Every structure is written in structure tokens, then in C-alpha cells.
Coordinates of C-alpha atoms and ligand atoms in Angstrom, one line a residue:
M1 CA -2.4 37.1 93.7
L2 CA -1.7 35.9 97.2
R3 CA 1.6 34.2 98.1
P4 CA 1.3 30.7 99.3
Q5 CA 1.8 30.4 103.1
D6 CA 1.7 27.9 105.9
G7 CA -1.0 28.4 108.5
P8 CA -3.6 26.6 110.5
T9 CA -5.7 26.0 107.3
R10 CA -3.0 26.0 104.6
E11 CA 0.2 24.2 103.9
R12 CA 2.8 24.5 101.2
R13 CA 5.6 22.4 99.7
R14 CA 8.4 23.7 97.6
L15 CA 9.2 21.7 94.5
D16 CA 12.6 23.1 94.2
G17 CA 15.6 20.8 93.6
L18 CA 16.9 18.9 90.6
W19 CA 14.4 18.5 87.9
R20 CA 14.6 16.5 84.7
F21 CA 15.5 18.9 81.8
R22 CA 15.9 18.8 78.1
T23 CA 16.2 21.3 75.4
D24 CA 13.9 20.9 72.4
P25 CA 15.9 22.4 69.5
T26 CA 13.5 21.2 66.8
G27 CA 10.3 21.9 68.8
E28 CA 9.1 18.4 68.5
G29 CA 8.1 17.8 72.2
R30 CA 4.7 19.5 72.0
D31 CA 3.5 17.3 69.1
A32 CA 5.1 14.2 70.5
G33 CA 3.5 14.8 73.9
W34 CA 6.7 14.7 76.0
W35 CA 4.7 15.4 79.2
R36 CA 3.0 12.0 78.9
A37 CA 6.0 10.0 80.1
P38 CA 9.2 10.4 82.1
L39 CA 11.3 12.9 80.0
A40 CA 13.7 10.9 77.8
Q41 CA 17.3 11.9 77.3
S42 CA 17.1 14.3 80.1
V43 CA 19.8 15.8 82.3
E44 CA 19.4 17.2 85.8
M45 CA 18.8 20.9 86.2
P46 CA 18.4 22.9 89.4
V47 CA 15.2 24.8 90.1
P48 CA 15.2 27.7 90.7
A49 CA 17.9 28.9 88.2
S50 CA 18.4 30.0 84.7
Y51 CA 19.4 26.9 82.7
N52 CA 21.8 28.8 80.5
D53 CA 25.1 28.7 82.4
V54 CA 24.6 25.7 84.6
L55 CA 25.8 23.2 82.0
V56 CA 28.9 23.9 80.1
D57 CA 27.3 23.6 76.7
A58 CA 26.9 26.4 74.1
A59 CA 23.8 24.6 72.7
V60 CA 22.1 25.1 76.1
R61 CA 23.4 28.6 76.8
D62 CA 22.3 30.0 73.4
H63 CA 19.3 27.8 73.0
V64 CA 16.3 29.5 71.3
G65 CA 12.8 27.9 71.8
D66 CA 11.4 25.3 74.1
V67 CA 13.0 23.6 77.0
W68 CA 11.3 20.9 79.1
Y69 CA 11.4 20.6 82.9
Q70 CA 9.9 17.7 84.7
T71 CA 9.6 16.5 88.3
T72 CA 7.6 14.0 90.3
V73 CA 6.0 15.1 93.6
R74 CA 4.1 13.2 96.2
V75 CA 1.1 15.1 97.4
P76 CA 1.0 15.0 101.2
R77 CA -1.5 12.5 102.5
G78 CA -2.8 15.1 104.9
W79 CA -4.2 17.2 102.1
A80 CA -7.1 14.9 101.5
G81 CA -10.3 17.0 101.2
Q82 CA -8.2 20.2 100.5
R83 CA -7.9 22.2 97.4
V84 CA -4.5 21.7 95.9
V85 CA -2.8 24.4 93.8
L86 CA 0.4 24.3 91.7
R87 CA 2.1 27.6 91.5
F88 CA 5.1 28.8 89.5
D89 CA 6.6 32.0 90.8
A90 CA 8.1 32.6 87.3
A91 CA 8.7 30.8 84.0
T92 CA 10.7 32.9 81.6
H93 CA 9.2 33.9 79.2
R94 CA 6.2 31.6 78.8
A95 CA 5.1 28.2 79.8
V96 CA 2.6 25.4 79.5
V97 CA 2.2 23.1 82.5
W98 CA 0.9 19.6 82.7
V99 CA 0.0 17.5 85.8
G100 CA 0.1 13.9 84.8
D101 CA -1.3 13.9 81.3
E102 CA -3.5 17.0 81.7
E103 CA -2.6 20.5 80.8
V104 CA -3.4 22.7 83.8
V105 CA -2.2 26.2 82.9
R106 CA -0.4 28.3 80.4
H107 CA 1.2 31.7 81.0
E108 CA 2.8 34.5 79.0
G109 CA 5.4 36.7 80.6
G110 CA 8.6 35.7 82.4
Y111 CA 8.5 37.6 85.7
T112 CA 5.1 37.2 87.3
P113 CA 3.6 34.1 89.0
F114 CA 0.8 31.8 87.7
E115 CA -1.0 28.9 89.2
A116 CA -3.6 26.2 88.7
D117 CA -6.1 24.5 90.9
V118 CA -5.0 20.9 90.3
T119 CA -7.2 19.2 92.9
A120 CA -8.9 17.1 90.2
H121 CA -5.6 15.9 88.9
V122 CA -3.9 14.6 92.1
R123 CA -4.6 12.2 94.9
P124 CA -3.3 12.9 98.3
G125 CA -0.6 10.4 99.3
E126 CA 0.2 9.6 95.7
E127 CA 2.9 10.8 93.3
V128 CA 2.2 12.9 90.3
R129 CA 4.3 14.0 87.4
V130 CA 4.7 17.8 86.8
T131 CA 6.0 18.9 83.4
A132 CA 6.6 22.4 82.1
V133 CA 7.7 23.5 78.7
V134 CA 9.3 26.9 78.9
D135 CA 9.9 29.0 75.8
N136 CA 12.5 31.8 75.8
R137 CA 11.6 33.4 72.5
L138 CA 11.1 37.1 72.3
T139 CA 8.9 38.4 69.5
W140 CA 6.9 41.5 68.7
E141 CA 4.2 40.0 70.9
S142 CA 6.3 39.5 74.0
V143 CA 7.4 41.9 76.7
P144 CA 10.3 42.5 76.2
P145 CA 10.2 42.3 72.4
G146 CA 12.6 40.6 70.1
I147 CA 13.0 39.0 66.7
V148 CA 13.6 35.3 66.0
S149 CA 15.1 34.5 62.6
D150 CA 16.5 31.5 60.8
G151 CA 20.3 31.2 61.1
P152 CA 22.6 28.6 59.6
G153 CA 22.8 26.9 63.0
G154 CA 19.1 27.1 63.8
P155 CA 16.9 29.9 65.1
R156 CA 18.6 33.1 66.1
Q157 CA 17.3 35.5 68.7
D158 CA 17.8 39.2 68.5
Y159 CA 16.6 41.6 71.2
F160 CA 16.9 45.2 72.0
H161 CA 18.2 45.3 75.6
D162 CA 21.7 44.5 76.6
F163 CA 21.2 42.1 79.6
F164 CA 21.5 38.4 78.7
N165 CA 18.3 36.7 77.9
Y166 CA 18.4 34.2 80.8
A167 CA 15.5 31.8 80.8
G168 CA 14.0 28.9 82.7
L169 CA 12.4 28.4 86.1
H170 CA 13.9 31.3 87.9
R171 CA 11.9 31.2 91.1
P172 CA 10.4 28.7 93.4
V173 CA 7.7 26.3 92.3
W174 CA 5.0 25.4 95.0
L175 CA 2.4 22.9 95.6
Y176 CA 0.0 24.2 98.3
S177 CA -3.2 23.5 99.9
T178 CA -6.2 25.6 100.9
P179 CA -9.6 24.7 102.1
A180 CA -12.3 24.6 99.3
A181 CA -13.7 27.8 100.8
H182 CA -10.8 30.1 100.8
V183 CA -9.5 33.7 100.8
S184 CA -8.5 34.3 97.2
D185 CA -7.3 37.9 97.4
V186 CA -6.8 40.7 99.8
T187 CA -6.2 44.4 98.9
V188 CA -5.1 47.0 101.4
V189 CA -4.7 50.7 101.1
T190 CA -3.2 52.6 104.0
G191 CA -3.5 56.1 105.2
L192 CA -2.3 58.5 107.9
S193 CA -4.1 61.3 109.6
G194 CA -2.1 62.8 112.4
S195 CA -1.1 60.0 114.6
T196 CA -3.9 57.7 113.4
G197 CA -3.3 55.1 110.7
T198 CA -6.0 53.7 108.5
V199 CA -6.2 50.4 106.7
D200 CA -8.9 50.0 104.0
Y201 CA -9.2 46.4 103.2
R202 CA -11.0 44.3 100.7
V203 CA -11.2 40.5 100.9
E204 CA -12.1 38.2 98.0
A205 CA -13.1 34.7 98.7
E206 CA -14.2 31.6 96.8
G207 CA -16.7 29.0 97.7
A208 CA -17.4 31.0 100.9
D209 CA -21.1 31.5 100.7
G210 CA -22.6 31.7 104.1
L211 CA -19.2 32.2 105.8
E212 CA -18.4 35.4 107.6
C213 CA -15.2 37.4 107.0
R214 CA -13.3 38.6 110.1
V215 CA -10.1 40.6 110.1
V216 CA -7.7 41.4 112.9
L217 CA -4.8 43.8 112.7
S218 CA -1.9 43.3 115.1
D219 CA 1.3 45.1 115.7
A220 CA 4.8 43.7 115.7
T221 CA 4.4 42.4 119.2
G222 CA 1.4 40.4 118.2
E223 CA -1.0 42.6 120.1
E224 CA -4.4 43.3 118.4
V225 CA -4.7 47.0 117.4
A226 CA -7.9 46.9 115.4
S227 CA -10.5 44.4 114.1
G228 CA -13.4 44.3 111.7
R229 CA -16.1 42.2 110.2
G230 CA -17.2 41.9 106.6
A231 CA -15.3 41.6 103.3
T232 CA -14.5 45.3 103.1
G233 CA -13.9 48.0 105.7
T234 CA -11.6 50.5 107.2
L235 CA -9.5 49.8 110.3
E236 CA -8.3 52.7 112.5
V237 CA -5.0 52.5 114.4
P238 CA -4.5 55.2 117.0
D239 CA -0.9 56.1 117.8
V240 CA 0.2 54.2 114.8
H241 CA 3.7 53.1 114.2
P242 CA 4.1 53.8 110.4
W243 CA 6.2 52.0 107.9
R244 CA 8.9 54.4 106.8
P245 CA 12.1 54.4 104.7
G246 CA 14.8 52.9 106.8
E247 CA 12.4 51.3 109.2
G248 CA 10.2 48.5 107.8
H249 CA 7.7 48.5 110.5
L250 CA 4.9 46.0 109.7
H251 CA 1.6 45.1 111.1
D252 CA -0.1 41.7 110.4
L253 CA -3.6 41.7 108.9
R254 CA -5.1 38.3 109.8
V255 CA -8.1 37.5 107.5
E256 CA -10.4 34.7 108.5
L257 CA -13.4 33.1 106.9
V258 CA -15.5 31.8 109.8
D259 CA -18.5 29.6 110.3
G260 CA -19.6 30.4 113.9
A261 CA -16.7 29.5 116.1
D262 CA -14.9 27.5 113.3
V263 CA -12.1 29.2 111.3
V264 CA -12.5 27.7 107.8
D265 CA -9.6 29.6 106.2
A266 CA -7.0 32.1 107.5
Y267 CA -4.5 34.2 105.7
V268 CA -2.0 36.6 107.2
L269 CA -0.9 39.6 105.1
P270 CA 2.0 41.9 106.3
V271 CA 0.9 45.5 106.1
G272 CA 3.0 48.6 106.3
I273 CA 1.0 51.7 107.1
R274 CA 2.3 54.6 105.0
T275 CA 1.3 57.1 102.4
V276 CA 2.9 58.2 99.1
E277 CA 2.2 61.4 97.4
V278 CA 3.7 63.7 94.7
R279 CA 3.3 67.4 95.5
G280 CA 4.9 69.8 93.1
T281 CA 8.4 68.7 92.6
E282 CA 8.4 66.7 95.9
F283 CA 8.0 63.0 96.5
L284 CA 6.4 62.6 99.9
I285 CA 6.4 59.4 102.0
N286 CA 4.2 59.9 105.1
G287 CA 4.1 63.5 104.2
E288 CA 7.9 64.0 104.3
P289 CA 10.1 64.7 101.3
F290 CA 12.0 61.6 100.2
Y291 CA 15.2 61.6 98.3
F292 CA 16.0 58.3 96.5
T293 CA 19.6 57.1 96.8
G294 CA 20.5 53.7 95.3
F295 CA 20.7 51.8 92.1
G296 CA 19.1 50.3 89.1
K297 CA 19.8 46.6 89.8
H298 CA 19.5 43.3 87.9
E299 CA 18.7 39.8 89.0
D300 CA 22.0 38.5 87.7
L301 CA 24.6 36.1 89.2
P302 CA 27.3 33.9 88.0
V303 CA 26.1 30.4 87.1
R304 CA 22.6 30.8 88.4
G305 CA 21.8 33.7 86.1
K306 CA 18.4 35.1 87.2
G307 CA 17.8 32.2 89.6
H308 CA 16.5 33.5 92.9
D309 CA 18.9 32.8 95.8
D310 CA 18.3 33.8 99.5
V311 CA 22.1 34.1 100.2
H312 CA 22.5 36.8 97.5
L313 CA 19.2 38.3 98.5
V314 CA 20.5 39.0 102.0
H315 CA 24.0 39.9 100.8
D316 CA 22.8 42.5 98.2
F317 CA 20.6 44.2 100.8
A318 CA 23.6 44.2 103.2
L319 CA 25.6 46.0 100.6
L320 CA 22.8 48.5 100.0
D321 CA 22.8 49.2 103.7
W322 CA 26.6 49.4 103.8
I323 CA 26.7 52.0 101.0
G324 CA 23.8 54.0 102.3
A325 CA 21.3 53.2 99.6
N326 CA 17.7 53.7 100.6
S327 CA 16.0 52.5 97.4
F328 CA 16.4 50.7 94.1
R329 CA 14.5 50.1 90.9
T330 CA 13.6 46.6 89.7
S331 CA 15.2 47.3 86.3
H332 CA 14.1 45.9 83.9
Y333 CA 11.3 43.4 85.1
P334 CA 9.5 42.5 88.3
Y335 CA 11.8 40.9 90.8
A336 CA 11.2 37.8 92.9
E337 CA 8.6 38.4 95.6
E338 CA 11.1 37.5 98.2
V339 CA 13.0 40.7 97.3
L340 CA 10.0 42.9 97.9
E341 CA 9.1 41.1 101.1
Y342 CA 12.6 41.7 102.3
A343 CA 12.4 45.4 101.3
D344 CA 9.1 45.7 103.2
R345 CA 10.7 44.3 106.3
H346 CA 13.8 46.5 106.1
G347 CA 12.3 49.8 104.9
I348 CA 14.0 49.9 101.5
V349 CA 12.0 51.9 98.9
V350 CA 11.3 50.3 95.5
I351 CA 10.5 51.5 92.1
D352 CA 8.7 48.6 90.5
E353 CA 9.1 48.1 86.8
T354 CA 7.5 46.0 84.1
A355 CA 9.6 43.9 81.7
A356 CA 8.9 46.5 78.9
V357 CA 12.5 47.3 77.9
G358 CA 13.8 47.7 74.3
Q359 CA 10.8 49.3 72.8
N360 CA 12.8 51.9 70.9
L361 CA 13.8 50.7 67.4
G362 CA 14.9 54.1 66.2
M363 CA 17.5 54.2 68.9
I364 CA 18.6 50.6 68.4
G365 CA 18.8 51.2 64.7
G366 CA 21.0 54.2 65.3
I367 CA 23.3 52.1 67.4
T368 CA 23.4 49.0 65.2
G369 CA 23.1 50.6 61.8
R370 CA 20.2 48.2 61.0
S371 CA 16.8 49.4 59.8
Y372 CA 13.6 48.5 61.6
P373 CA 10.0 49.3 61.1
P374 CA 8.5 52.1 63.3
T375 CA 8.4 50.8 66.9
F376 CA 4.7 51.2 67.6
S377 CA 3.3 49.9 64.3
A378 CA 1.5 46.9 62.9
E379 CA 4.9 45.6 61.6
A380 CA 6.5 45.8 65.0
I381 CA 4.9 46.4 68.4
G382 CA 1.2 46.5 67.5
D383 CA -2.1 45.9 69.2
A384 CA -1.2 42.3 70.2
G385 CA 2.1 43.5 71.8
R386 CA 0.3 46.3 73.6
E387 CA -2.2 43.8 75.1
V388 CA 0.7 41.7 76.4
H389 CA 2.1 44.9 77.9
A390 CA -1.3 45.7 79.5
Q391 CA -1.5 42.2 80.9
A392 CA 2.0 42.5 82.3
I393 CA 0.9 45.7 84.1
R394 CA -2.2 44.0 85.4
E395 CA -0.2 41.1 86.8
L396 CA 2.5 43.4 88.3
V397 CA -0.1 45.5 90.1
A398 CA -2.1 42.4 91.2
R399 CA 1.1 40.8 92.6
D400 CA 2.7 43.8 94.2
K401 CA -0.2 46.2 95.2
N402 CA 0.1 45.4 98.9
H403 CA 3.9 46.0 99.3
P404 CA 4.6 49.2 101.3
C405 CA 8.1 49.2 99.8
V406 CA 6.7 49.8 96.3
V407 CA 6.1 53.6 96.0
L408 CA 6.1 54.1 92.2
W409 CA 5.3 52.1 89.1
S410 CA 7.5 52.2 86.1
I411 CA 5.6 50.9 83.1
A412 CA 8.5 50.9 80.7
N413 CA 12.3 51.5 80.4
E414 CA 13.5 53.8 77.6
P415 CA 10.7 53.4 75.1
E416 CA 10.4 55.5 72.0
A417 CA 8.7 58.7 73.5
H418 CA 8.8 61.4 70.9
T419 CA 6.3 60.2 68.4
D420 CA 2.5 60.3 68.1
S421 CA 2.4 56.5 67.8
A422 CA 4.3 56.3 71.2
R423 CA 1.8 58.6 72.8
A424 CA -1.1 56.6 71.3
Y425 CA 0.5 53.4 72.6
F426 CA 1.2 54.6 76.1
E427 CA -1.7 56.8 77.0
P428 CA -4.0 53.9 77.7
L429 CA -1.3 52.0 79.6
F430 CA -0.9 55.0 82.0
T431 CA -4.7 55.1 82.4
L432 CA -4.8 51.4 83.0
T433 CA -2.1 51.5 85.7
R434 CA -3.9 54.4 87.5
D435 CA -7.2 52.6 87.3
L436 CA -5.6 49.5 88.8
D437 CA -3.9 51.4 91.5
P438 CA -5.0 55.0 92.2
T439 CA -2.8 55.2 95.3
R440 CA 0.7 55.2 93.7
P441 CA 2.4 57.5 91.3
V442 CA 3.1 56.2 87.8
G443 CA 5.9 56.9 85.5
Y444 CA 8.2 55.6 82.8
V445 CA 11.9 55.8 82.4
N446 CA 13.1 57.9 79.5
Q447 CA 16.3 58.2 77.5
I448 CA 18.2 60.9 75.9
L449 CA 16.3 61.1 72.6
A450 CA 13.3 62.1 74.7
S451 CA 14.2 65.7 75.2
A452 CA 12.4 67.9 77.7
D453 CA 10.6 69.6 74.8
G454 CA 10.1 66.6 72.4
D455 CA 8.9 64.0 74.8
Q456 CA 5.3 63.0 74.5
L457 CA 4.8 60.7 77.4
S458 CA 5.9 62.7 80.4
Q459 CA 2.6 64.6 80.4
F460 CA 1.1 61.3 81.6
A461 CA 3.7 60.7 84.3
D462 CA 3.6 61.8 87.9
V463 CA 7.4 61.6 88.3
L464 CA 10.0 62.1 85.6
M465 CA 12.6 59.3 85.5
V466 CA 15.5 60.0 83.3
N467 CA 18.5 57.9 82.3
R468 CA 21.5 59.9 81.1
Y469 CA 25.0 59.0 80.0
Y470 CA 26.8 62.3 79.3
G471 CA 30.5 61.6 79.6
W472 CA 30.0 58.0 78.5
Y473 CA 27.9 57.5 75.3
T474 CA 28.3 61.2 74.5
Q475 CA 31.1 63.5 75.5
T476 CA 33.0 60.3 76.2
G477 CA 35.9 61.0 78.5
D478 CA 35.1 64.7 78.6
L479 CA 33.5 65.4 82.0
A480 CA 34.2 69.1 81.7
A481 CA 31.7 69.1 78.8
A482 CA 29.4 66.4 80.3
G483 CA 28.6 68.3 83.5
P484 CA 27.2 71.5 81.9
A485 CA 25.2 69.5 79.3
L486 CA 23.6 67.4 82.0
L487 CA 22.9 70.4 84.2
A488 CA 21.2 72.2 81.3
E489 CA 19.1 69.2 80.5
L490 CA 18.0 68.7 84.1
Q491 CA 17.1 72.4 84.3
A492 CA 15.0 72.0 81.2
W493 CA 13.2 69.0 82.7
A494 CA 12.7 70.9 85.9
R495 CA 10.5 73.3 84.0
H496 CA 7.9 70.5 83.8
G497 CA 7.2 71.1 87.5
K498 CA 7.4 67.5 88.4
P499 CA 9.9 65.6 90.6
I500 CA 12.9 64.1 88.7
I501 CA 14.6 60.9 89.6
V502 CA 17.8 60.2 87.6
T503 CA 17.2 56.5 87.3
E504 CA 20.4 55.7 85.4
Y505 CA 23.8 57.3 85.2
G506 CA 27.1 55.3 85.0
A507 CA 30.3 54.5 83.3
D508 CA 31.7 51.1 82.4
T509 CA 34.6 50.4 84.8
V510 CA 37.0 47.5 84.8
A511 CA 37.7 46.6 88.5
G512 CA 41.4 47.1 89.1
L513 CA 42.1 49.3 86.1
H514 CA 43.6 52.5 87.4
S515 CA 44.6 55.8 85.8
A516 CA 46.1 58.9 87.3
L517 CA 44.3 61.0 84.7
P518 CA 40.8 59.7 84.9
Q519 CA 40.3 57.7 81.7
P520 CA 37.1 55.9 80.7
W521 CA 37.0 52.3 82.0
S522 CA 39.2 53.2 85.0
E523 CA 38.0 53.2 88.6
E524 CA 39.1 56.8 88.9
Y525 CA 36.9 57.8 86.0
Q526 CA 33.8 56.2 87.5
V527 CA 34.4 58.1 90.7
E528 CA 34.8 61.4 88.8
F529 CA 31.9 60.7 86.6
L530 CA 29.5 60.1 89.5
D531 CA 30.9 63.2 91.2
T532 CA 30.2 65.3 88.1
Y533 CA 26.6 64.1 88.1
H534 CA 26.1 64.7 91.8
R535 CA 27.3 68.3 91.5
A536 CA 24.6 68.9 88.8
F537 CA 21.9 67.1 90.8
D538 CA 22.7 69.3 93.9
Q539 CA 21.9 72.4 91.8
V540 CA 18.5 71.3 90.7
D541 CA 15.8 71.3 93.4
A542 CA 13.5 69.2 91.3
V543 CA 16.0 66.3 91.3
I544 CA 14.7 64.1 94.2
G545 CA 16.6 60.9 93.5
E546 CA 19.7 59.3 92.1
H547 CA 20.0 55.7 91.1
V548 CA 23.4 54.8 89.7
W549 CA 23.6 52.3 86.9
N550 CA 24.2 49.7 88.0
F551 CA 24.5 48.1 91.4
A552 CA 26.7 45.3 90.0
D553 CA 28.3 44.2 86.8
F554 CA 26.0 41.9 84.9
A555 CA 25.9 39.5 82.0
T556 CA 25.0 40.8 78.5
K557 CA 24.5 39.3 75.1
A558 CA 27.6 39.2 72.9
G559 CA 28.5 42.5 71.4
I560 CA 31.3 44.8 70.5
I561 CA 30.7 47.4 73.2
R562 CA 30.7 44.9 76.1
V563 CA 33.7 43.0 77.4
D564 CA 32.5 40.1 79.6
G565 CA 29.3 41.9 80.3
N566 CA 28.1 45.4 81.3
K567 CA 30.8 46.8 83.6
K568 CA 28.9 49.8 85.0
G569 CA 28.5 48.1 88.3
V570 CA 29.6 49.9 91.5
F571 CA 30.3 46.3 92.6
T572 CA 31.7 43.6 90.4
R573 CA 29.5 40.7 89.4
D574 CA 30.8 38.8 92.5
R575 CA 29.9 41.8 94.6
R576 CA 33.4 43.3 95.3
P577 CA 33.3 47.1 95.6
K578 CA 35.1 49.3 93.1
A579 CA 36.5 52.6 94.2
A580 CA 33.1 54.3 93.4
A581 CA 31.5 52.3 96.2
S582 CA 33.4 54.1 98.9
A583 CA 32.8 57.5 97.2
L584 CA 29.0 56.8 97.1
R585 CA 29.1 55.6 100.7
R586 CA 30.6 58.9 101.7
R587 CA 27.9 60.8 99.9
W588 CA 24.9 58.7 100.8
R589 CA 25.9 58.2 104.5
G590 CA 27.1 61.8 104.9
P591 CA 25.1 64.9 105.7
G592 CA 25.0 65.6 101.9
P593 CA 23.5 68.6 100.2
W594 CA 21.0 66.2 98.8
R595 CA 19.3 65.9 102.2
R596 CA 17.4 69.0 101.7
Ligands
LIG1 C1 20.4 52.1 79.3 C2 19.6 50.9 79.6 C3 20.3 49.8 80.4 C4 21.7 49.6 79.8 C5 22.4 50.9 79.9 C6 23.9 50.7 79.4 O1 18.4 51.3 80.2 O2 19.5 48.6 80.4 O3 22.3 48.5 80.5 O4 21.8 51.8 79.1 O5 24.1 50.9 78.2 O6 20.1 52.7 78.1 O7 24.7 50.4 80.2

């Protein structure tokens, strides 16, 4: 799905700002038709933001179910004769949208965009009411899953991941125009052969019968380097300047629908020419071995929750640069497209993950002492849940397929992986991902119960991604025992003959807590913990990446193992470095044995 953009044939308007907002604790709004009139008893709520922490109100923070958002927008007069589209970059976790009195779109999944052609429902120059009901409930048929039950104070939401279930309109909302005949999708696949770059392109258009498709590729200076005609083709770029880690060199692919000399529609897609390949235990970008340094992150900030914010976007990337990180994982859901575009422009490598987290009821039951049905069964995540997961993969690939920064798909985080039912659930999802995108490796992120011998999913993965917590959840405080246990396990995984990225390792650390003898929770322990892991990584050639858990402290649901959130951040929630930050900086910016 193409991002809205301004151009000679297109315009966009952001609907961000203060919207009318109201929770719907009894779920009456859908029957009562709240979209038909200005939202009664509403308060003002900023968009984009999670609604939870903005107001100081437990009933809003812990709300389970529908909330209503509404705004009024004037459609620009100049859009007469154009096609008008309403797009939500995200509504977490599902939404129904009305324009005036008419329902225009509904969408499942909290982290991918959706849109509706609303031309028939608006009049250029006039105002129109836009209403969205957003539902934050997690069930067996959502990704991620959860359970809603009746509690004394109303519905209760349980879920199986630790990060807080922030909800609302987290990302920009757009009204945009295109001509009736328009470019509806573009797909590029890039290649390198010696010093020549190739760009295979495929253009989809609607209402464009009789129009010709023309493409022009230009370099960063705006100079044309290749051109083509027709909806599909291959462009060749001699002496190409590729996109590479640390250098986000982009070309612009200008796609035009033309009628003789008239340009009916034009769309410009940034293109990074690069290749990705797994060979043996190596991960190659442009044919060169790449070693991932960086973090699993979260979209998480004080007050705004998961609301996108350009200030923090730039600041987080500045911190990644400062510390020497060359990559991150979008744990545990697709991030705002602004994040990927920034990574494209700055040469930061991304592992792109779906929102499938918490699909491991055996592990959760072990931690909580509660009993659950088998994870992948008709009583829990069944066929309907898998179809939602499949759709989440389709939407992720459709949205992110053209980003050079994305080098690897992660289709789930820490699912159950040692059972036949897990294999039956995941095999088709791996196949689906490869069918959708044959150009990028695919993997899933595993956890400690998935041993190198017992795991049933890694056979489908191109890259092994492992999360390990020796010295924290096991061998707590005992790094002398943790190091050898970790090394032995990595050596066992290395026998699979695939590249290994350690996608999580970390220790909760209270900023400012010090201890001469490194004790868990102290800054010194976090430093020694990471050091212990690095010594093991440096002994296993198949380890080709290290992502510390987590970039920053983040908000979690209430629980007895978290004090004011998850404290495994190398930065605090307000982005101040802990001692581990300087230690990582020395390793990642230094010559490092990992640069092999
Ligand atoms: C891992 C999860 C991650 C958690 C982390 C932790 O993948 O989401 O935040 O553990 O417990 O299992 O800190």
C-alpha cells in the first residue's frame, strides 16, 4: 500500500490534532449510532497518541473495549474532480470508520494502515464528520492474542506479553487526493551485478485503461540514470551507488501514467539498490558479511505511549548512531512507516516483525501458575487466529516490501515451537511469507524452551533468532554459570548451519543503582551481563548479530516482576544512558572481534 504523498497530481492533508474522544465502557455506541452526530460527553484527545496516559484517569488508562474518536475536516476546494481517500496509518487494535453517516472501512490489526475511497461521501469545499470506533480488546482471534473476562469492575483484559497494551490512533490520519486514474501500487526488487545495479519494477494502476506507464529513475542529485516504459520492466544502472548499511543512498523512481504529453498521475518511490542473501552461516548485504549490532526496541514514550512523534524518532536514531548500533528489530509489531523511511535514508538495518507475540501458553502458564489450553488448538489460537496472523503478514509485506532497510522478516516473537501443533500452525505462514516476498530471508524469534534439538520451526527459517536470559531468568546473579550455559547452547544452535542473531539478551537495571559486587538490578551487573554474553558470541562464528533487550525502559502491564515497567533498557524511558551504554559504545564503535 502506497504512502500518501504530495506531488503535481496528488495532495494530502494530515488530520492530526485534538479530536473529540470518549470511552464506551458499556459498548452502547455502536447500537446507538454515535457516529451520526457530534460525539456527546466527549473530551479532547490528541492524535496521534495512545489515549491511555494522556488523561489522568484510571478508567481511561485501563479501559477495555471501544473508544470513540471524532473530528471534522474541510475537504480542500481544489480537490473537485479528484478521488479522495481517508487513510489511518494505524488504529490499535481494530476500528470501524464512518464519514458522515456512512461506514467507509473496518480493519483488524493495530499496526498496519488502512484506507477508504471516500469520494462519494465528501464534497470539496465542505466539511465532513469523521468518526472512528477503536477497540483495544485482545482475544484468541487477534494478533497479539489475549483473553477478556468479566471482572467485578467490568471487563478484564489478560494478555501474554509484558509491554503495556497501549491503544488508540497511534499514527497520523490523512485525507488525500489522487486523480481517478491513479497508480495504486509499485513493487521494486533490486539487484547488483558487479558495478551494475538493477531495479525490477511492477506498477499497478486503477482506472488507467488507455494510459501509458512511464518510469524514470534518478540519483540523489536528481539526474536521470535509467528509464522505462510499460507497467513492468527492469532498469539497469551502470556504476551504481548502492544502498548499504551506514549509508542510506537512495534513488527516486518516478512512476507516471501518461496520456500523450499529459501526466495524469505521478508517484515517486525512494529506492535503495541493494541485495540480501543468506549463505551458510553468513548474512550478506551486497555480497558482504553483515554483523547486526543494536537493539530490540519498542514504540514507547511517557504520556504519548505508542503515539508516533518525529522528535523522538530523530532522537532515538541519534542515540543509535552515538552508541554504534547499525540495526534494530521492530519488536513486537510493525513500527510507524516514518521509522522505516528514516532508516532507509540513514542506512540503518531493520528486522521487521509482525505483532504475533505471546503465542506460548505453556511458557506463560509456567510463569503465572495458571493453566491454559494448548496454544495452537481450537480452544485457543485456532484457524481463525491463524488467518488473522496470515493477514497481518500480508499487510506487513504489502506495506514494507520496498524498504531497503528491511532485510529480514520476523513472523513471530517467542511462540511455542516444540510441538507438532506449532509446526502445523507455522509451516504455512513461512510459506506464505516467502510467496509474498521471495527476496528476503524469513525467520521467527525463539525462546529458551525451544532447544536446538527440540525446536520444530527453525527448519523453516533462513536465520535463527534467539532470545536468551541466562544470568537473569535462570542462573540469576550467577554470570560464572550463565556464560558457559549460553556458550554451550549457541554451539548447539550453530550445528544447524544457519546464521544466528541473538535478538534479545538483557538484565533489568535500575538507573542509579550501583553495586561494587555486580548484583542484579545494578548498573554494574548490566555491564558485566552484556560482557559475559559478548565473550560467548565472539567464540561462535555462526553468531552474526547481537540485539540487546532493550533499547530503552518501557511501560508494562501491572505485575510482580516489574517495578514501574521493564527496566532492561540501556537507556531509561526518557533516554538517559545507563553505564551499559558507554560499554556498548566501546564495543560497537571499536575494532571489535565481532567485525570478522
Ligand atoms: C522476552 C520477550 C520480551 C520481554 C522480555 C523480558 O520477548 O518481550 O520484554 O522477555 O522479560 O521473553 O524482559
